[in-house]
Coordinates of C-alpha atoms and ligand atoms in Angstrom, one line a residue:
X1 CA 65.0 8.4 82.4
X2 CA 64.6 11.7 80.1
X3 CA 61.9 13.9 80.5
X4 CA 60.5 13.3 77.4
X5 CA 60.8 9.4 78.2
X6 CA 58.8 10.0 81.5
X7 CA 56.2 12.4 79.5
X8 CA 55.8 9.6 77.0
X9 CA 55.1 7.0 79.6
X10 CA 53.0 8.7 81.5
X11 CA 51.1 9.5 78.6
X12 CA 50.2 5.9 77.4
X13 CA 49.3 5.6 81.4
X14 CA 46.7 7.8 81.0
X15 CA 45.6 6.6 77.7
X16 CA 46.7 7.4 74.0
X17 CA 45.0 10.7 73.6
X18 CA 43.7 13.4 71.6
X19 CA 43.9 17.4 72.0
X20 CA 41.7 18.4 74.9
X21 CA 39.0 20.5 74.9
X22 CA 39.0 22.5 78.1
X23 CA 36.7 24.9 79.9
X24 CA 34.9 22.4 82.6
X25 CA 32.3 23.7 85.3
X26 CA 32.3 23.8 88.9
X27 CA 34.3 25.5 91.6
X28 CA 37.6 26.8 89.9
X29 CA 41.1 25.6 90.9
X30 CA 44.2 27.1 89.0
X31 CA 44.4 30.7 89.9
X32 CA 47.0 31.6 87.0
X33 CA 45.5 33.7 84.2
X34 CA 43.8 31.9 81.6
X35 CA 43.6 28.6 83.4
X36 CA 40.6 26.7 83.0
X37 CA 38.1 26.4 85.6
X38 CA 38.3 23.1 87.4
X39 CA 35.9 21.5 90.1
X40 CA 38.5 20.1 92.8
X41 CA 38.4 16.8 94.4
X42 CA 37.4 16.0 97.7
X43 CA 40.3 13.8 98.9
X44 CA 39.2 13.2 102.1
X45 CA 39.9 9.2 103.5
X46 CA 36.5 9.3 104.8
X47 CA 35.6 9.4 101.1
X48 CA 37.0 6.1 100.1
X49 CA 33.7 4.3 99.4
X50 CA 36.3 0.8 99.2
X51 CA 39.5 -0.2 98.0
X52 CA 39.5 -3.1 95.6
X53 CA 42.3 -5.4 94.4
X54 CA 43.0 -6.9 90.9
X55 CA 45.7 -9.0 89.3
X56 CA 46.7 -8.6 85.8
X57 CA 47.0 -11.9 84.1
X58 CA 50.3 -11.1 82.6
X59 CA 52.1 -13.7 79.8
X60 CA 55.4 -13.0 78.5
X61 CA 54.5 -14.1 75.3
X62 CA 51.1 -11.8 75.0
X63 CA 47.8 -13.3 75.5
X64 CA 47.1 -16.8 74.4
X65 CA 45.0 -16.8 71.7
X66 CA 45.1 -20.8 70.0
X67 CA 43.1 -24.1 69.9
X68 CA 43.6 -27.1 71.9
X69 CA 41.4 -30.1 71.8
X70 CA 40.6 -31.5 75.6
X71 CA 39.0 -35.0 74.9
X72 CA 36.2 -34.1 72.6
X73 CA 36.4 -30.5 73.0
X74 CA 37.9 -28.2 70.6
X75 CA 39.1 -25.3 73.2
X76 CA 39.9 -21.9 71.8
X77 CA 42.2 -20.0 74.3
X78 CA 41.1 -16.3 74.9
X79 CA 42.8 -15.2 78.1
X80 CA 46.4 -13.4 79.5
X81 CA 45.4 -9.7 78.4
X82 CA 47.6 -8.1 81.2
X83 CA 46.6 -4.5 81.7
X84 CA 45.1 -4.2 78.8
X85 CA 41.9 -6.8 78.9
X86 CA 39.4 -4.3 78.3
X87 CA 41.0 -2.0 76.3
X88 CA 42.1 -5.2 73.5
X89 CA 38.7 -7.2 74.4
X90 CA 36.8 -7.0 71.2
X91 CA 39.5 -7.4 68.9
X92 CA 40.5 -10.4 70.6
X93 CA 37.6 -12.1 70.9
X94 CA 37.0 -11.1 66.9
X95 CA 40.1 -13.5 66.5
X96 CA 38.8 -16.0 69.0
X97 CA 35.4 -15.9 67.5
X98 CA 37.0 -17.0 64.0
X99 CA 38.8 -19.5 65.5
X100 CA 35.8 -21.1 67.4
X101 CA 33.5 -20.9 64.0
X102 CA 36.0 -22.5 62.2
X103 CA 34.6 -26.1 61.0
X104 CA 31.2 -25.0 61.0
X105 CA 30.1 -25.4 64.7
X106 CA 27.4 -23.5 65.8
X107 CA 27.0 -24.3 69.8
X108 CA 29.7 -22.6 71.4
X109 CA 30.6 -22.6 75.3
X110 CA 31.9 -19.9 77.1
X111 CA 33.9 -20.1 80.3
X112 CA 34.4 -16.7 81.8
X113 CA 31.9 -13.7 82.2
X114 CA 34.6 -10.9 82.4
X115 CA 35.7 -8.5 79.8
X116 CA 36.9 -11.4 77.4
X117 CA 34.1 -13.8 78.2
X118 CA 31.7 -10.9 77.1
X119 CA 33.0 -10.2 74.1
X120 CA 33.4 -13.3 72.8
X121 CA 29.7 -14.3 74.0
X122 CA 28.5 -11.3 72.1
X123 CA 30.1 -11.9 68.5
X124 CA 29.7 -15.4 68.8
X125 CA 26.0 -15.1 69.2
X126 CA 26.1 -12.5 66.8
X127 CA 27.6 -14.4 64.3
X128 CA 24.8 -16.9 64.7
X129 CA 25.7 -19.2 67.3
X130 CA 23.8 -20.7 70.0
X131 CA 25.7 -19.4 73.0
X132 CA 26.0 -20.5 76.8
X133 CA 28.4 -18.5 79.3
X134 CA 29.8 -20.9 82.0
X135 CA 31.1 -19.1 84.9
X136 CA 32.3 -18.9 88.5
X137 CA 31.3 -15.3 88.9
X138 CA 29.6 -12.4 86.9
X139 CA 30.4 -8.7 86.8
X140 CA 30.6 -7.4 89.1
X141 CA 32.2 -10.1 91.1
X142 CA 35.0 -10.5 88.4
X143 CA 38.3 -9.3 88.5
X144 CA 37.5 -7.0 85.1
X145 CA 35.1 -4.9 87.2
X146 CA 38.2 -3.9 89.4
X147 CA 40.0 -2.4 86.5
X148 CA 41.3 1.3 86.1
X149 CA 38.3 1.9 83.3
X150 CA 40.9 3.5 80.6
X151 CA 42.4 2.5 77.2
X152 CA 45.4 1.0 78.1
X153 CA 46.0 -1.3 75.0
X154 CA 49.6 -2.1 75.9
X155 CA 49.9 -2.2 79.7
X156 CA 51.8 -5.2 80.3
X157 CA 50.3 -6.9 77.7
X158 CA 53.9 -8.9 76.9
X159 CA 57.4 -8.7 77.3
X160 CA 59.3 -7.6 74.0
X161 CA 61.9 -10.1 73.9
X162 CA 59.5 -13.2 74.3
X163 CA 57.0 -12.4 71.7
X164 CA 56.4 -13.8 68.4
X165 CA 57.5 -11.8 65.1
X166 CA 53.8 -11.3 64.2
X167 CA 52.5 -10.3 67.7
X168 CA 53.0 -6.3 67.2
X169 CA 50.7 -6.6 64.0
X170 CA 48.5 -9.0 65.9
X171 CA 48.4 -6.5 68.9
X172 CA 47.6 -3.6 66.4
X173 CA 44.4 -5.4 64.8
X174 CA 43.1 -6.3 68.5
X175 CA 43.7 -2.6 69.5
X176 CA 42.2 -0.7 66.2
X177 CA 39.3 -3.6 65.8
X178 CA 38.8 -2.9 69.8
X179 CA 39.0 0.9 69.7
X180 CA 36.5 1.1 66.5
X181 CA 33.8 -0.7 68.2
X182 CA 34.0 1.0 71.5
X183 CA 33.0 4.4 69.0
X184 CA 29.7 2.8 69.3
X185 CA 29.0 2.8 72.8
X186 CA 29.7 6.3 73.6
X187 CA 27.0 8.4 74.3
X188 CA 24.6 5.7 75.3
X189 CA 22.5 5.7 78.1
X190 CA 24.7 5.7 81.6
X191 CA 27.9 6.3 79.3
X192 CA 29.3 2.6 79.1
X193 CA 32.1 4.5 77.5
X194 CA 33.3 8.2 76.9
X195 CA 36.1 10.7 76.0
X196 CA 37.5 12.4 78.8
X197 CA 40.5 15.0 79.5
X198 CA 43.5 13.9 81.1
X199 CA 46.4 15.9 82.8
X200 CA 49.6 14.5 82.9
X201 CA 51.6 16.7 85.5
X202 CA 55.1 17.2 86.9
X203 CA 57.5 18.7 88.5
X204 CA 61.1 20.7 87.8
X205 CA 62.7 17.8 89.7
X206 CA 62.5 13.9 89.6
X207 CA 60.9 12.9 92.3
X208 CA 61.7 10.3 94.8
X209 CA 59.3 7.6 94.4
X210 CA 58.2 4.4 96.2
X211 CA 60.3 1.2 95.0
X212 CA 57.4 -0.9 96.2
X213 CA 57.8 -4.0 97.9
X214 CA 57.0 -6.4 94.7
X215 CA 60.3 -4.9 92.5
X216 CA 61.8 -7.6 91.2
X217 CA 65.8 -7.0 90.7
X218 CA 65.2 -9.3 87.1
X219 CA 62.8 -6.6 85.4
X220 CA 60.6 -7.5 82.6
X221 CA 61.2 -5.6 79.5
X222 CA 57.4 -4.7 78.8
X223 CA 56.4 -4.4 75.4
X224 CA 55.1 -0.9 74.0
X225 CA 53.1 -0.3 71.1
X226 CA 51.6 2.8 71.0
X227 CA 53.5 4.2 67.9
X228 CA 51.9 1.4 66.1
X229 CA 48.5 3.3 66.6
X230 CA 49.7 6.6 65.4
X231 CA 46.7 8.6 63.9
X232 CA 43.8 6.5 65.9
X233 CA 44.6 9.0 68.5
X234 CA 46.4 12.4 68.8
X235 CA 49.2 13.2 70.9
X236 CA 49.0 15.2 74.2
X237 CA 49.9 19.0 74.3
X238 CA 52.2 20.9 76.7
X239 CA 50.4 23.6 78.2
X240 CA 51.8 26.8 78.6
X241 CA 52.0 28.2 82.5
X242 CA 48.8 30.6 81.5
X243 CA 46.9 27.4 81.0
X244 CA 48.0 25.1 83.5
X245 CA 45.7 24.4 86.6
X246 CA 47.8 22.9 88.6
X247 CA 50.4 24.3 90.6
X248 CA 53.1 22.3 89.4
X249 CA 56.0 23.3 86.3
X250 CA 54.7 21.5 83.6
X251 CA 51.3 19.9 82.5
X252 CA 50.3 18.2 79.3
X253 CA 46.6 17.8 78.3
X254 CA 45.0 15.2 76.1
X255 CA 41.7 13.3 75.7
X256 CA 41.2 9.9 75.8
X257 CA 38.5 6.8 76.1
X258 CA 37.3 5.5 79.2
X259 CA 35.5 2.8 80.2
X260 CA 32.9 3.2 83.1
X261 CA 33.1 -0.7 83.7
X262 CA 29.9 -0.8 85.7
X263 CA 27.7 0.6 82.9
X264 CA 29.9 -1.0 80.8
X265 CA 29.6 -4.4 81.8
X266 CA 25.7 -3.8 82.9
X267 CA 25.2 -3.4 79.3
X268 CA 27.1 -6.2 77.9
X269 CA 25.6 -8.4 79.7
X270 CA 22.1 -7.3 79.1
X271 CA 22.9 -7.3 75.3
X272 CA 23.7 -10.8 75.6
X273 CA 21.2 -11.8 77.3
X274 CA 18.8 -9.9 75.3
X275 CA 20.0 -11.4 72.2
X276 CA 19.5 -15.1 73.5
X277 CA 22.3 -15.6 75.1
X278 CA 22.4 -17.7 78.6
X279 CA 24.8 -17.5 81.7
X280 CA 25.2 -20.7 83.9
X281 CA 26.9 -20.3 87.2
X282 CA 29.6 -23.2 87.1
X283 CA 32.6 -23.8 88.1
X284 CA 35.7 -26.2 86.7
X285 CA 38.2 -27.7 88.7
X286 CA 40.2 -29.3 85.8
X287 CA 40.2 -29.3 82.1
X288 CA 38.5 -32.7 82.2
X289 CA 35.3 -30.9 84.0
X290 CA 34.6 -29.7 80.5
X291 CA 33.4 -33.1 79.4
X292 CA 29.9 -31.7 81.6
X293 CA 29.6 -29.4 78.7
X294 CA 27.3 -30.2 75.7
X295 CA 29.1 -28.0 73.3
X296 CA 31.5 -29.2 71.3
X297 CA 33.6 -25.8 71.3
X298 CA 34.6 -24.1 74.0
X299 CA 36.2 -20.6 74.1
X300 CA 38.1 -20.5 77.6
X301 CA 38.3 -16.4 79.1
X302 CA 38.9 -17.4 82.5
X303 CA 41.7 -14.2 82.7
X304 CA 44.0 -14.8 85.6
X305 CA 41.9 -18.2 86.8
X306 CA 43.6 -19.9 83.8
X307 CA 46.7 -20.3 85.9
X308 CA 45.0 -22.8 88.2
X309 CA 42.5 -24.1 85.5
X310 CA 44.8 -24.8 83.1
X311 CA 48.2 -25.0 85.3
X312 CA 49.6 -22.5 82.8
X313 CA 52.3 -20.8 85.5
X314 CA 53.0 -18.3 82.4
X315 CA 50.3 -16.4 83.7
X316 CA 52.0 -14.5 86.0
X317 CA 50.0 -11.8 88.5
X318 CA 50.7 -8.3 88.7
X319 CA 48.6 -6.6 91.4
X320 CA 46.8 -3.6 91.1
X321 CA 44.6 -1.7 94.0
X322 CA 42.3 1.3 93.5
X323 CA 40.8 3.3 96.1
X324 CA 37.4 4.2 95.1
X325 CA 36.3 7.5 96.4
X326 CA 32.6 8.5 96.3
X327 CA 31.3 10.0 93.3
X328 CA 31.9 13.8 92.2
X329 CA 29.6 14.0 88.9
X330 CA 31.0 17.5 88.2
X331 CA 34.9 16.0 88.2
X332 CA 35.1 15.2 84.2
X333 CA 39.3 14.8 84.0
X334 CA 41.8 12.7 84.9
X335 CA 45.1 13.2 85.9
X336 CA 48.5 11.5 86.6
X337 CA 51.2 13.0 89.2
X338 CA 54.0 11.5 90.9
X339 CA 52.7 8.2 90.2
X340 CA 49.5 8.3 90.8
X341 CA 46.5 8.2 88.5
X342 CA 42.7 9.7 89.1
X343 CA 40.1 9.1 86.9
X344 CA 36.1 9.9 87.5
X345 CA 33.7 7.4 87.1
X346 CA 30.0 8.0 87.5
X347 CA 30.3 4.8 90.2
X348 CA 33.2 6.4 92.0
X349 CA 36.5 8.1 91.3
X350 CA 39.6 6.1 91.0
X351 CA 42.9 6.8 93.1
X352 CA 45.5 4.6 91.6
X353 CA 49.2 4.2 93.3
X354 CA 51.0 3.1 89.8
X355 CA 54.7 2.9 91.1
X356 CA 57.7 3.5 89.3
X357 CA 57.4 1.6 86.6
X358 CA 55.2 -1.4 85.3
X359 CA 57.2 -3.7 87.6
X360 CA 54.9 -2.3 90.4
X361 CA 52.9 -5.6 91.7
X362 CA 54.9 -7.9 89.8
X363 CA 54.5 -11.8 91.0
X364 CA 52.4 -10.4 93.6
X365 CA 49.0 -12.2 94.1
X366 CA 48.1 -11.0 97.3
X367 CA 44.5 -9.5 96.8
X368 CA 44.0 -8.1 100.0
X369 CA 43.5 -4.1 100.3
X370 CA 46.3 -2.4 101.7
X371 CA 45.2 0.7 103.0
X372 CA 48.0 2.6 103.5
X373 CA 49.0 2.6 100.1
X374 CA 45.5 4.4 99.5
X375 CA 46.3 7.1 102.0
X376 CA 50.0 7.6 100.7
X377 CA 48.3 7.7 97.0
X378 CA 45.9 10.5 98.2
X379 CA 48.5 12.4 99.9
X380 CA 50.5 12.5 97.0
X381 CA 47.7 14.2 94.6
X382 CA 46.4 16.0 97.9
X383 CA 48.5 19.6 97.3
X384 CA 47.4 20.2 93.9
X385 CA 44.2 20.8 95.5
X386 CA 45.9 23.3 98.1
Ligands
FAD401 C1 44.2 -2.7 88.8 C2 44.2 -3.1 87.8 C3 43.8 -2.1 86.6 C4 43.7 -2.5 85.3 N1 43.0 -1.4 84.2 C5 42.7 -1.5 83.3 C6 42.5 -0.9 82.1 O1 42.2 0.6 82.7 N2 42.0 -0.8 81.0 C7 42.4 -2.4 80.1 O2 42.3 -2.5 79.4 N3 42.6 -3.3 81.3 C8 42.7 -2.7 82.8 N4 43.0 -3.9 83.6 C9 43.5 -5.4 83.0 C10 42.1 -6.0 82.9 O3 41.3 -5.4 84.0 C11 42.2 -7.5 82.6 O4 42.6 -7.7 81.5 C12 40.8 -8.2 82.2 O5 40.0 -7.6 83.4 C13 41.1 -9.6 82.0 O6 39.4 -10.2 81.8 P1 39.4 -11.4 81.4 O7 37.6 -11.8 81.2 O8 40.1 -12.3 80.7 O9 39.4 -12.2 83.3 P2 38.3 -11.9 84.4 O10 37.7 -10.4 84.4 O11 39.5 -12.7 85.6 O12 37.4 -12.9 84.4 C14 37.6 -14.4 84.3 C15 36.0 -15.1 84.4 O13 36.4 -16.4 84.1 C16 35.7 -17.3 85.7 N5 36.3 -18.1 85.8 C17 38.2 -18.2 86.2 N6 38.7 -19.4 86.4 C18 37.4 -20.0 86.2 C19 36.9 -21.7 86.8 N7 37.8 -22.4 86.8 N8 35.6 -22.3 86.7 C20 35.0 -21.1 86.0 N9 34.7 -20.1 85.6 C21 36.3 -19.6 86.0 C22 35.7 -16.0 86.4 O14 34.3 -16.3 87.2 C23 35.4 -14.8 85.6 O15 33.7 -14.8 84.7 C24 43.5 -3.7 84.9 C25 44.1 -4.6 85.9 C26 43.8 -4.2 87.0 C27 44.6 -5.3 87.8

């Protein structure tokens, strides 16, 4: 891979961003002349508060956004958003809401209380429908709570060779709608959404990287649509040596959107309940169980759960693990170095091995935490703070 390609992929992983405003407070790292001070991370394993594992619900054809009739119910599917579920949620749910309200129904059930369920339910409620969410788990128990929390609208969203010709434009519409909607959450109490600086760091030599146990010989050609959002966000900027605060040869910096999921999930849940929505605990074992519901229209936002409930084997798990370090409120920047991503949230600091490419974790449904993966990720970025 060329340096430009490596750099571009890392920029996408860190979120498509704009020029970074630097100058952060705290104990300085970076000894070169002109380097902005950055507070250091406290990277001891003893500071790992928890390790979480999540499964990205990847579909080669992209998210399932279509209508199906099950018994006397009209079911609108809204699942399969890979590593982009938070980023695309408002846009995808806007499309699903339109489908659900076609025909004039004003009573709608939403199955699922993750990113897609909550945004669908809020949009339906705001469109005047009577809405109840039925779900096995609510945030923070849903898989959505275990996401990194960055703007990543085309992370494992589809395979280039499996989408319909209209999908890229639909993806763009979803991404733009979501981005615009999230702007209104910036600056709210608890910072449900924020903009943060990110550093993409790389050495002179290409580093050997762990292949990971799950890299398949037949790699998926994951779709990459970031170019379609040109103008929405600005590119990262290369930092000259005297501005590079890290002991590495090369650094790029930009600013990107981040989702502080504890606060965002709470906010969406509270808004929905305050605006008259209801949440009911319920598990569906087969689609026939939908007959229990009084609502004639059901929006199905079951995420990875759709694989079992709808026997949809087009949903492939892509495992991802996060070590959550105890919060350091003074750390307000993220970084990406040797395939390890770090992003601070009020609820804790994400340290995540991302693998040498997007196949990392593909086909792996093991949700057991792997402490050695966490330790390796921490050790990888530790030299940045020596
Ligand atoms: C490590 C990792 C990091 C990620 N980081 C990001 C990121 O930074 N940005 C981003 O945009 N995306 C990210 N993602 C992707 C994102 O987390 C998912 O796309 C998103 O959470 C999917 O949301 P969802 O609402 O469809 O599913 P879920 O959050 O899984 O919610 C499904 C809901 O349906 C319910 N349900 C399921 N089956 C049933 C059933 N049979 N009966 C009743 N209820 C049921 C569940 O209880 C739950 O309430 C990441 C994913 C991983 C794995």
